[in-house]
Amino acid sequence: MVMMQRIAVLGATGSIGDSTLAILAAHPQQYQVYALSGYHRLDKLFALCQQFLPKRVNVPAAAVDDFAQRLSAAKLDIEVVGGAAGLVDIATDSQTDTVVAAIVGAAGLPSTLAAARAGKRILLANKEALVMAGQVMIDAVKTHHATLLPLDSEHNAIFQCLPVDIQQDSRQIHQPKHGVRKLWLTASGGPFLQQSFAQMQQAGVAEAVKHPNWSMGQKISVDSATMMNKGLELIEACHLFDLREDKINVVIHPQSIIHSMVEYSDGSFLAQLGSPDMKTPIAHALSYPARIDSGSQPLDLYALSGLEFIEPDLQKFACLRLARQAMQAGTQATIVLNAANEIAVAAFLAGQIRLTDIADINEQALSEIKVPLLAASADIEAILSIDQLARRHTEALVAKVAKSI
């Protein structure tokens, strides 16, 4: 007998939500969609409610009444909750077994941390939860006996290539018997890998969000174009796997076939391969430690013509360098970097700044925003206070750059 898992998909209308719900729909005997959340695309969220009939749904606080009326008119008996408090309520609901944390950006932190403190099984796609509150999150998972499984293809790949002892307790990575020397995060290089810095300067939004291998939302696509996404993943990996940043390498692998690797002391490299489809890591995390059919296209080894590996250009992709610097400086710096980047990316998407201005603004924010070292025991209010300070400062930086263009 397989126990039915009740799943809350937070960020259901995004690309991770799409892939997750496709898998859940294919395995109705194992998974029940208990709750959904959405923010901008409420028509799509309404359609998902019609399809999956969740017990609860979260929308922005201002949209609760209208959305509840729509559901009622459609004769759908679904409880509607609103805003950040509603997300936390769903994440900690006694009926929620598994929380898919797929809300983009800092907005996903409170509900993800709440799920950890409620001892839930968390499938983490919201990398900002660890970038902003790494040690706080990890401590909450351990203290409250929660389960944290990575959904990012790179972290999920590393997780799969590590011994079971380390999968169950990241601190085991330091045991000599396991022989873990380094982790290798692979990066596609994004749409500008073969283009010059000057060409990146002239790139518009349509070019920046056109990822060569993956179908993703606009924000993460821009982060991929600047390689900030890989920088955030590096920070996330430090917390997930309890390693310093100098134990984690980044290598550009344009084919996106090898999703990441673990280097061992005996000279072995263990790699996880697969088609570039997020359903693979999501299915792994949903069913762990078992495995289920993800519905993704199997990798055709005979069709592979060659696998390339390229060292990143840290002048062209300065955001990757900034992420290492921030990780070295401490969590207060990674909070600043994440907040500055969210503001800068939004400004680029709005046509206010150039793509290459994002790294300059991030670097300036890291240099100018002075906050004290954040204690490992810091509460979420202290974390969000630094986040808001960094956002206000970065908005002023964006305004100056926008005037000069």
CSV table of C-alpha atoms in Angstrom, one decimal:
chain,number,residue,atom,x,y,z
A,1,MET,CA,0.0,0.0,0.0
A,2,VAL,CA,1.3,3.5,-1.0
A,3,MET,CA,0.4,6.3,1.5
A,4,MET,CA,-1.4,9.2,-0.3
A,5,GLN,CA,0.6,12.4,0.0
A,6,ARG,CA,-1.2,15.6,0.3
A,7,ILE,CA,0.7,18.3,-1.6
A,8,ALA,CA,0.6,22.1,-1.3
A,9,VAL,CA,2.1,23.7,-4.4
A,10,LEU,CA,3.1,27.2,-3.5
A,11,GLY,CA,3.8,29.0,-6.8
A,12,ALA,CA,1.5,26.8,-8.8
A,13,THR,CA,1.2,29.0,-11.9
A,14,GLY,CA,4.9,29.2,-12.7
A,15,SER,CA,7.0,26.7,-14.7
A,16,ILE,CA,7.9,24.6,-11.6
A,17,GLY,CA,4.2,24.5,-10.8
A,18,ASP,CA,3.4,23.3,-14.3
A,19,SER,CA,5.9,20.5,-14.1
A,20,THR,CA,4.9,19.5,-10.6
A,21,LEU,CA,1.2,19.4,-11.4
A,22,ALA,CA,1.8,17.4,-14.5
A,23,ILE,CA,3.5,14.7,-12.4
A,24,LEU,CA,0.8,14.8,-9.7
A,25,ALA,CA,-1.9,14.4,-12.4
A,26,ALA,CA,-0.1,11.3,-13.7
A,27,HIS,CA,0.0,9.6,-10.3
A,28,PRO,CA,-3.5,10.2,-8.7
A,29,GLN,CA,-3.2,7.1,-6.5
A,30,GLN,CA,-0.1,8.5,-4.8
A,31,TYR,CA,-0.7,12.3,-4.6
A,32,GLN,CA,-3.5,14.6,-3.8
A,33,VAL,CA,-3.3,18.3,-4.6
A,34,TYR,CA,-4.4,19.7,-1.2
A,35,ALA,CA,-3.5,23.4,-1.8
A,36,LEU,CA,-2.4,25.8,-4.5
A,37,SER,CA,-1.2,29.4,-4.6
A,38,GLY,CA,-0.8,32.0,-7.3
A,39,TYR,CA,-0.1,35.7,-7.5
A,40,HIS,CA,-0.3,37.3,-10.9
A,41,ARG,CA,-2.0,34.7,-13.1
A,42,LEU,CA,-5.2,34.3,-11.2
A,43,ASP,CA,-7.2,33.1,-14.3
A,44,LYS,CA,-4.7,30.2,-14.7
A,45,LEU,CA,-5.0,29.5,-10.9
A,46,PHE,CA,-8.8,29.4,-11.3
A,47,ALA,CA,-8.4,26.9,-14.1
A,48,LEU,CA,-6.1,24.8,-11.9
A,49,CYS,CA,-8.7,24.9,-9.1
A,50,GLN,CA,-11.3,23.5,-11.6
A,51,GLN,CA,-8.9,20.8,-12.7
A,52,PHE,CA,-7.4,19.6,-9.4
A,53,LEU,CA,-10.1,20.6,-6.8
A,54,PRO,CA,-7.8,21.5,-4.0
A,55,LYS,CA,-9.2,22.0,-0.5
A,56,ARG,CA,-7.4,25.4,-0.1
A,57,VAL,CA,-6.1,28.1,-2.4
A,58,ASN,CA,-4.0,31.2,-1.7
A,59,VAL,CA,-4.2,34.5,-3.6
A,60,PRO,CA,-3.1,38.1,-2.9
A,61,ALA,CA,-5.0,39.5,0.0
A,62,ALA,CA,-6.7,42.1,-2.1
A,63,ALA,CA,-8.1,39.4,-4.4
A,64,VAL,CA,-9.5,37.0,-1.8
A,65,ASP,CA,-13.2,38.2,-2.1
A,66,ASP,CA,-13.3,38.2,-5.9
A,67,PHE,CA,-11.6,34.9,-6.2
A,68,ALA,CA,-13.9,33.3,-3.6
A,69,GLN,CA,-16.9,34.6,-5.5
A,70,ARG,CA,-15.6,33.1,-8.8
A,71,LEU,CA,-15.2,29.7,-7.1
A,72,SER,CA,-18.6,29.9,-5.5
A,73,ALA,CA,-20.2,30.8,-8.9
A,74,ALA,CA,-18.5,27.7,-10.3
A,75,LYS,CA,-19.8,25.6,-7.4
A,76,LEU,CA,-16.3,24.9,-6.2
A,77,ASP,CA,-16.1,24.3,-2.4
A,78,ILE,CA,-12.5,25.6,-1.9
A,79,GLU,CA,-11.3,27.7,1.0
A,80,VAL,CA,-9.6,31.0,-0.1
A,81,VAL,CA,-6.8,32.5,2.1
A,82,GLY,CA,-4.8,35.6,1.3
A,83,GLY,CA,-1.4,37.1,1.4
A,84,ALA,CA,1.8,36.0,3.2
A,85,ALA,CA,-0.2,34.9,6.3
A,86,GLY,CA,-2.3,32.6,4.1
A,87,LEU,CA,0.8,31.0,2.6
A,88,VAL,CA,2.2,30.4,6.1
A,89,ASP,CA,-1.2,28.9,7.1
A,90,ILE,CA,-1.2,26.5,4.2
A,91,ALA,CA,2.5,25.6,4.7
A,92,THR,CA,1.9,24.7,8.4
A,93,ASP,CA,-1.6,23.1,7.9
A,94,SER,CA,-1.8,19.7,9.7
A,95,GLN,CA,-3.3,18.3,6.5
A,96,THR,CA,-0.3,19.3,4.4
A,97,ASP,CA,2.2,16.5,4.1
A,98,THR,CA,4.5,18.0,1.4
A,99,VAL,CA,5.2,21.7,0.5
A,100,VAL,CA,6.5,22.4,-3.0
A,101,ALA,CA,8.2,25.8,-2.4
A,102,ALA,CA,8.2,27.3,-5.9
A,103,ILE,CA,7.4,31.0,-5.2
A,104,VAL,CA,10.0,33.1,-6.9
A,105,GLY,CA,12.1,35.5,-4.9
A,106,ALA,CA,12.2,36.7,-1.3
A,107,ALA,CA,8.4,36.3,-1.1
A,108,GLY,CA,8.8,32.6,-0.7
A,109,LEU,CA,10.9,32.8,2.4
A,110,PRO,CA,8.3,33.1,5.2
A,111,SER,CA,6.2,30.2,4.1
A,112,THR,CA,9.2,27.9,3.4
A,113,LEU,CA,10.7,28.7,6.9
A,114,ALA,CA,7.3,28.1,8.5
A,115,ALA,CA,7.0,24.7,6.7
A,116,ALA,CA,10.5,23.8,8.1
A,117,ARG,CA,9.4,24.8,11.6
A,118,ALA,CA,6.2,22.7,11.2
A,119,GLY,CA,8.3,19.6,10.4
A,120,LYS,CA,7.1,19.3,6.8
A,121,ARG,CA,8.6,17.6,3.8
A,122,ILE,CA,9.8,20.5,1.7
A,123,LEU,CA,10.6,20.3,-2.0
A,124,LEU,CA,12.7,23.4,-2.5
A,125,ALA,CA,12.7,25.3,-5.7
A,126,ASN,CA,12.8,28.7,-4.0
A,127,LYS,CA,16.6,29.2,-3.7
A,128,GLU,CA,16.2,32.6,-2.0
A,129,ALA,CA,15.1,30.8,1.1
A,130,LEU,CA,18.6,29.5,1.6
A,131,VAL,CA,20.4,32.6,0.0
A,132,MET,CA,18.6,34.8,2.6
A,133,ALA,CA,18.3,32.5,5.6
A,134,GLY,CA,20.6,29.6,5.0
A,135,GLN,CA,21.7,28.6,8.5
A,136,VAL,CA,18.3,29.6,9.9
A,137,MET,CA,16.6,27.3,7.4
A,138,ILE,CA,19.0,24.4,7.9
A,139,ASP,CA,18.7,24.7,11.7
A,140,ALA,CA,14.9,24.8,11.5
A,141,VAL,CA,14.9,21.6,9.4
A,142,LYS,CA,17.1,19.8,11.8
A,143,THR,CA,15.5,21.0,15.0
A,144,HIS,CA,11.9,20.2,13.8
A,145,HIS,CA,12.8,17.0,11.9
A,146,ALA,CA,11.6,18.4,8.6
A,147,THR,CA,12.8,17.0,5.3
A,148,LEU,CA,14.5,19.3,2.7
A,149,LEU,CA,14.8,18.0,-0.8
A,150,PRO,CA,16.2,20.1,-3.6
A,151,LEU,CA,14.3,20.7,-6.8
A,152,ASP,CA,16.8,22.7,-8.7
A,153,SER,CA,18.2,20.3,-11.3
A,154,GLU,CA,21.8,21.0,-10.2
A,155,HIS,CA,21.3,20.5,-6.5
A,156,ASN,CA,19.1,17.5,-7.1
A,157,ALA,CA,21.8,16.0,-9.3
A,158,ILE,CA,24.4,16.5,-6.6
A,159,PHE,CA,22.1,15.0,-4.0
A,160,GLN,CA,21.6,11.9,-6.2
A,161,CYS,CA,25.4,11.5,-6.6
A,162,LEU,CA,26.1,11.6,-2.8
A,163,PRO,CA,26.1,8.6,-0.5
A,164,VAL,CA,22.8,8.0,1.4
A,165,ASP,CA,24.5,8.9,4.7
A,166,ILE,CA,25.1,12.5,3.4
A,167,GLN,CA,21.6,12.6,1.8
A,168,GLN,CA,20.2,12.0,5.2
A,169,ASP,CA,22.6,14.3,7.1
A,170,SER,CA,24.6,16.9,5.2
A,171,ARG,CA,27.2,17.1,8.0
A,172,GLN,CA,28.3,13.6,7.1
A,173,ILE,CA,30.0,15.2,4.0
A,174,HIS,CA,33.0,15.9,6.2
A,175,GLN,CA,33.6,12.3,7.1
A,176,PRO,CA,36.8,11.1,5.4
A,177,LYS,CA,35.3,7.7,4.6
A,178,HIS,CA,33.0,9.4,2.1
A,179,GLY,CA,35.9,11.0,0.2
A,180,VAL,CA,34.0,14.0,-1.1
A,181,ARG,CA,36.5,16.4,-2.6
A,182,LYS,CA,34.4,19.0,-4.4
A,183,LEU,CA,31.0,19.6,-5.9
A,184,TRP,CA,30.7,20.8,-9.5
A,185,LEU,CA,27.7,22.9,-10.5
A,186,THR,CA,27.0,22.9,-14.3
A,187,ALA,CA,25.7,26.0,-16.1
A,188,SER,CA,24.4,26.3,-19.6
A,189,GLY,CA,26.1,29.7,-20.1
A,190,GLY,CA,22.7,31.1,-21.1
A,191,PRO,CA,21.8,32.9,-24.4
A,192,PHE,CA,25.0,35.0,-24.5
A,193,LEU,CA,27.7,32.4,-24.0
A,194,GLN,CA,29.0,32.9,-27.6
A,195,GLN,CA,28.4,36.7,-27.6
A,196,SER,CA,30.7,39.5,-26.5
A,197,PHE,CA,30.2,41.8,-23.5
A,198,ALA,CA,29.4,44.6,-26.0
A,199,GLN,CA,26.6,42.5,-27.5
A,200,MET,CA,25.3,41.8,-24.0
A,201,GLN,CA,25.2,45.5,-23.4
A,202,GLN,CA,22.8,46.0,-26.4
A,203,ALA,CA,20.6,43.0,-25.6
A,204,GLY,CA,16.9,43.5,-25.1
A,205,VAL,CA,14.5,41.6,-22.9
A,206,ALA,CA,13.4,39.2,-25.6
A,207,GLU,CA,17.0,38.1,-26.2
A,208,ALA,CA,17.8,37.8,-22.5
A,209,VAL,CA,14.8,35.6,-21.7
A,210,LYS,CA,15.4,33.3,-24.6
A,211,HIS,CA,17.1,30.4,-22.9
A,212,PRO,CA,18.7,27.9,-25.2
A,213,ASN,CA,17.8,24.8,-23.2
A,214,TRP,CA,15.2,25.4,-20.5
A,215,SER,CA,11.7,26.9,-20.4
A,216,MET,CA,11.6,29.2,-17.4
A,217,GLY,CA,10.0,32.4,-16.1
A,218,GLN,CA,11.4,35.8,-17.0
A,219,LYS,CA,13.2,36.5,-13.8
A,220,ILE,CA,15.2,33.2,-13.6
A,221,SER,CA,15.9,33.5,-17.4
A,222,VAL,CA,17.5,36.9,-16.9
A,223,ASP,CA,19.5,35.5,-14.0
A,224,SER,CA,20.7,32.7,-16.3
A,225,ALA,CA,21.7,35.3,-18.9
A,226,THR,CA,23.9,37.1,-16.3
A,227,MET,CA,24.9,33.9,-14.5
A,228,MET,CA,23.5,35.3,-11.3
A,229,ASN,CA,21.3,32.2,-11.2
A,230,LYS,CA,24.4,30.1,-10.9
A,231,GLY,CA,25.7,32.4,-8.2
A,232,LEU,CA,22.6,32.0,-6.2
A,233,GLU,CA,22.8,28.2,-6.7
A,234,LEU,CA,26.4,28.2,-5.4
A,235,ILE,CA,25.2,30.0,-2.2
A,236,GLU,CA,22.3,27.5,-1.9
A,237,ALA,CA,24.7,24.6,-2.4
A,238,CYS,CA,26.9,25.8,0.4
A,239,HIS,CA,24.0,25.6,2.8
A,240,LEU,CA,22.4,22.4,1.4
A,241,PHE,CA,25.6,20.4,1.5
A,242,ASP,CA,27.4,22.2,4.4
A,243,LEU,CA,30.5,23.2,2.4
A,244,ARG,CA,32.5,26.4,2.0
A,245,GLU,CA,32.2,28.1,-1.4
A,246,ASP,CA,35.8,27.2,-2.3
A,247,LYS,CA,34.7,23.5,-2.3
A,248,ILE,CA,32.1,24.2,-5.0
A,249,ASN,CA,33.2,24.8,-8.7
A,250,VAL,CA,31.1,26.1,-11.5
A,251,VAL,CA,31.6,24.8,-15.0
A,252,ILE,CA,29.7,25.8,-18.2
A,253,HIS,CA,28.2,22.9,-19.9
A,254,PRO,CA,26.2,24.2,-22.9
A,255,GLN,CA,24.4,21.0,-23.7
A,256,SER,CA,22.7,20.8,-20.2
A,257,ILE,CA,22.9,17.0,-20.2
A,258,ILE,CA,25.1,16.6,-17.1
A,259,HIS,CA,23.2,18.4,-14.4
A,260,SER,CA,26.0,18.5,-11.9
A,261,MET,CA,28.8,16.3,-10.5
A,262,VAL,CA,30.5,15.2,-7.3
A,263,GLU,CA,34.3,14.8,-7.3
A,264,TYR,CA,35.7,12.2,-5.0
A,265,SER,CA,39.2,11.8,-3.4
A,266,ASP,CA,40.0,8.7,-5.4
A,267,GLY,CA,39.7,10.6,-8.7
A,268,SER,CA,36.1,9.5,-9.5
A,269,PHE,CA,33.5,12.0,-10.8
A,270,LEU,CA,29.9,10.9,-10.3
A,271,ALA,CA,27.5,12.8,-12.6
A,272,GLN,CA,23.7,12.8,-13.0
A,273,LEU,CA,22.6,12.9,-16.6
A,274,GLY,CA,19.2,13.5,-18.2
A,275,SER,CA,17.2,15.5,-20.7
A,276,PRO,CA,16.8,19.2,-19.7
A,277,ASP,CA,13.4,18.8,-18.2
A,278,MET,CA,12.5,19.9,-14.7
A,279,LYS,CA,10.0,17.0,-14.3
A,280,THR,CA,13.0,14.7,-13.7
A,281,PRO,CA,14.3,16.3,-10.4
A,282,ILE,CA,10.7,17.1,-9.3
A,283,ALA,CA,9.7,13.4,-9.7
A,284,HIS,CA,12.8,12.3,-7.8
A,285,ALA,CA,12.1,14.6,-4.9
A,286,LEU,CA,8.4,13.8,-4.8
A,287,SER,CA,9.0,10.0,-4.6
A,288,TYR,CA,12.3,9.9,-2.7
A,289,PRO,CA,13.6,7.4,-1.7
A,290,ALA,CA,11.6,5.5,-4.3
A,291,ARG,CA,11.3,6.5,-8.0
A,292,ILE,CA,8.3,7.2,-10.3
A,293,ASP,CA,7.8,7.9,-14.0
A,294,SER,CA,8.4,11.6,-14.5
A,295,GLY,CA,6.9,11.7,-18.0
A,296,SER,CA,10.0,13.4,-19.3
A,297,GLN,CA,11.6,12.4,-22.6
A,298,PRO,CA,14.3,9.7,-21.9
A,299,LEU,CA,17.9,10.7,-22.8
A,300,ASP,CA,19.0,9.3,-26.1
A,301,LEU,CA,22.7,8.5,-25.5
A,302,TYR,CA,23.2,7.5,-29.2
A,303,ALA,CA,22.1,11.0,-30.2
A,304,LEU,CA,24.7,12.8,-28.1
A,305,SER,CA,27.4,14.2,-30.4
A,306,GLY,CA,29.7,15.7,-27.7
A,307,LEU,CA,29.8,17.3,-24.3
A,308,GLU,CA,31.6,20.6,-23.7
A,309,PHE,CA,33.0,22.0,-20.5
A,310,ILE,CA,34.1,25.7,-20.3
A,311,GLU,CA,35.5,27.8,-17.5
A,312,PRO,CA,33.2,30.8,-16.8
A,313,ASP,CA,34.5,34.3,-17.8
A,314,LEU,CA,34.2,36.2,-14.5
A,315,GLN,CA,34.6,39.6,-16.2
A,316,LYS,CA,31.7,38.9,-18.6
A,317,PHE,CA,29.6,37.1,-16.0
A,318,ALA,CA,30.5,39.3,-13.0
A,319,CYS,CA,27.4,38.2,-11.0
A,320,LEU,CA,29.0,34.8,-10.4
A,321,ARG,CA,32.1,36.5,-8.9
A,322,LEU,CA,29.8,38.7,-6.7
A,323,ALA,CA,28.0,35.6,-5.4
A,324,ARG,CA,31.3,34.1,-4.2
A,325,GLN,CA,32.3,37.4,-2.5
A,326,ALA,CA,28.9,37.6,-0.8
A,327,MET,CA,29.1,34.0,0.5
A,328,GLN,CA,32.6,34.7,1.9
A,329,ALA,CA,31.3,37.9,3.6
A,330,GLY,CA,28.3,36.2,5.3
A,331,THR,CA,24.6,35.9,5.2
A,332,GLN,CA,24.0,39.6,5.5
A,333,ALA,CA,25.8,40.1,2.2
A,334,THR,CA,23.9,37.3,0.4
A,335,ILE,CA,20.6,39.0,1.6
A,336,VAL,CA,21.8,42.3,0.1
A,337,LEU,CA,22.9,40.7,-3.1
A,338,ASN,CA,19.7,38.8,-3.6
A,339,ALA,CA,17.5,41.9,-2.9
A,340,ALA,CA,19.7,44.1,-5.1
A,341,ASN,CA,19.5,41.6,-7.9
A,342,GLU,CA,15.7,41.3,-7.7
A,343,ILE,CA,15.3,45.1,-8.0
A,344,ALA,CA,17.9,45.4,-10.8
A,345,VAL,CA,16.3,42.5,-12.8
A,346,ALA,CA,12.9,44.0,-12.5
A,347,ALA,CA,14.3,47.3,-13.7
A,348,PHE,CA,15.8,45.6,-16.8
A,349,LEU,CA,12.6,43.8,-17.6
A,350,ALA,CA,10.8,47.2,-17.3
A,351,GLY,CA,13.2,48.7,-19.9
A,352,GLN,CA,14.9,51.1,-17.4
A,353,ILE,CA,18.4,49.7,-17.4
A,354,ARG,CA,20.7,47.6,-19.6
A,355,LEU,CA,21.3,43.9,-19.0
A,356,THR,CA,24.9,44.6,-18.1
A,357,ASP,CA,23.9,47.2,-15.6
A,358,ILE,CA,22.5,44.5,-13.4
A,359,ALA,CA,26.0,43.3,-12.3
A,360,ASP,CA,27.2,46.9,-11.8
A,361,ILE,CA,24.2,47.7,-9.6
A,362,ASN,CA,24.6,44.5,-7.6
A,363,GLU,CA,28.3,45.3,-7.0
A,364,GLN,CA,27.6,48.8,-6.0
A,365,ALA,CA,24.9,47.6,-3.5
A,366,LEU,CA,27.3,45.1,-2.0
A,367,SER,CA,29.9,47.8,-1.6
A,368,GLU,CA,27.7,50.6,-0.2
A,369,ILE,CA,25.2,48.8,2.0
A,370,LYS,CA,26.7,48.4,5.4
A,371,VAL,CA,24.9,46.0,7.8
A,372,PRO,CA,26.3,44.2,10.8
A,373,LEU,CA,27.1,40.5,10.7
A,374,LEU,CA,24.0,38.4,11.0
A,375,ALA,CA,23.9,35.9,13.8
A,376,ALA,CA,23.1,32.3,12.9
A,377,SER,CA,20.2,32.5,15.3
A,378,ALA,CA,18.7,35.7,13.6
A,379,ASP,CA,15.0,35.8,13.3
A,380,ILE,CA,13.1,36.4,10.1
A,381,GLU,CA,12.3,40.0,11.0
A,382,ALA,CA,16.1,40.8,11.1
A,383,ILE,CA,16.5,39.0,7.7
A,384,LEU,CA,13.6,40.9,6.1
A,385,SER,CA,14.8,44.2,7.6
A,386,ILE,CA,18.1,43.8,5.7
A,387,ASP,CA,16.2,42.8,2.6
A,388,GLN,CA,14.0,45.9,2.7
A,389,LEU,CA,17.0,48.2,3.4
A,390,ALA,CA,18.8,46.7,0.4
A,391,ARG,CA,15.8,47.1,-1.9
A,392,ARG,CA,15.3,50.8,-1.0
A,393,HIS,CA,19.0,51.5,-1.6
A,394,THR,CA,19.1,49.6,-4.9
A,395,GLU,CA,16.0,51.4,-6.1
A,396,ALA,CA,17.9,54.7,-5.7
A,397,LEU,CA,20.9,53.2,-7.6
A,398,VAL,CA,18.6,52.1,-10.4
A,399,ALA,CA,17.1,55.5,-10.7
A,400,LYS,CA,20.6,57.0,-11.1
A,401,VAL,CA,21.5,54.5,-13.8
A,402,ALA,CA,18.2,55.0,-15.6
A,403,LYS,CA,18.7,58.7,-15.9
A,404,SER,CA,22.2,58.3,-17.4
A,405,ILE,CA,21.0,55.9,-20.2
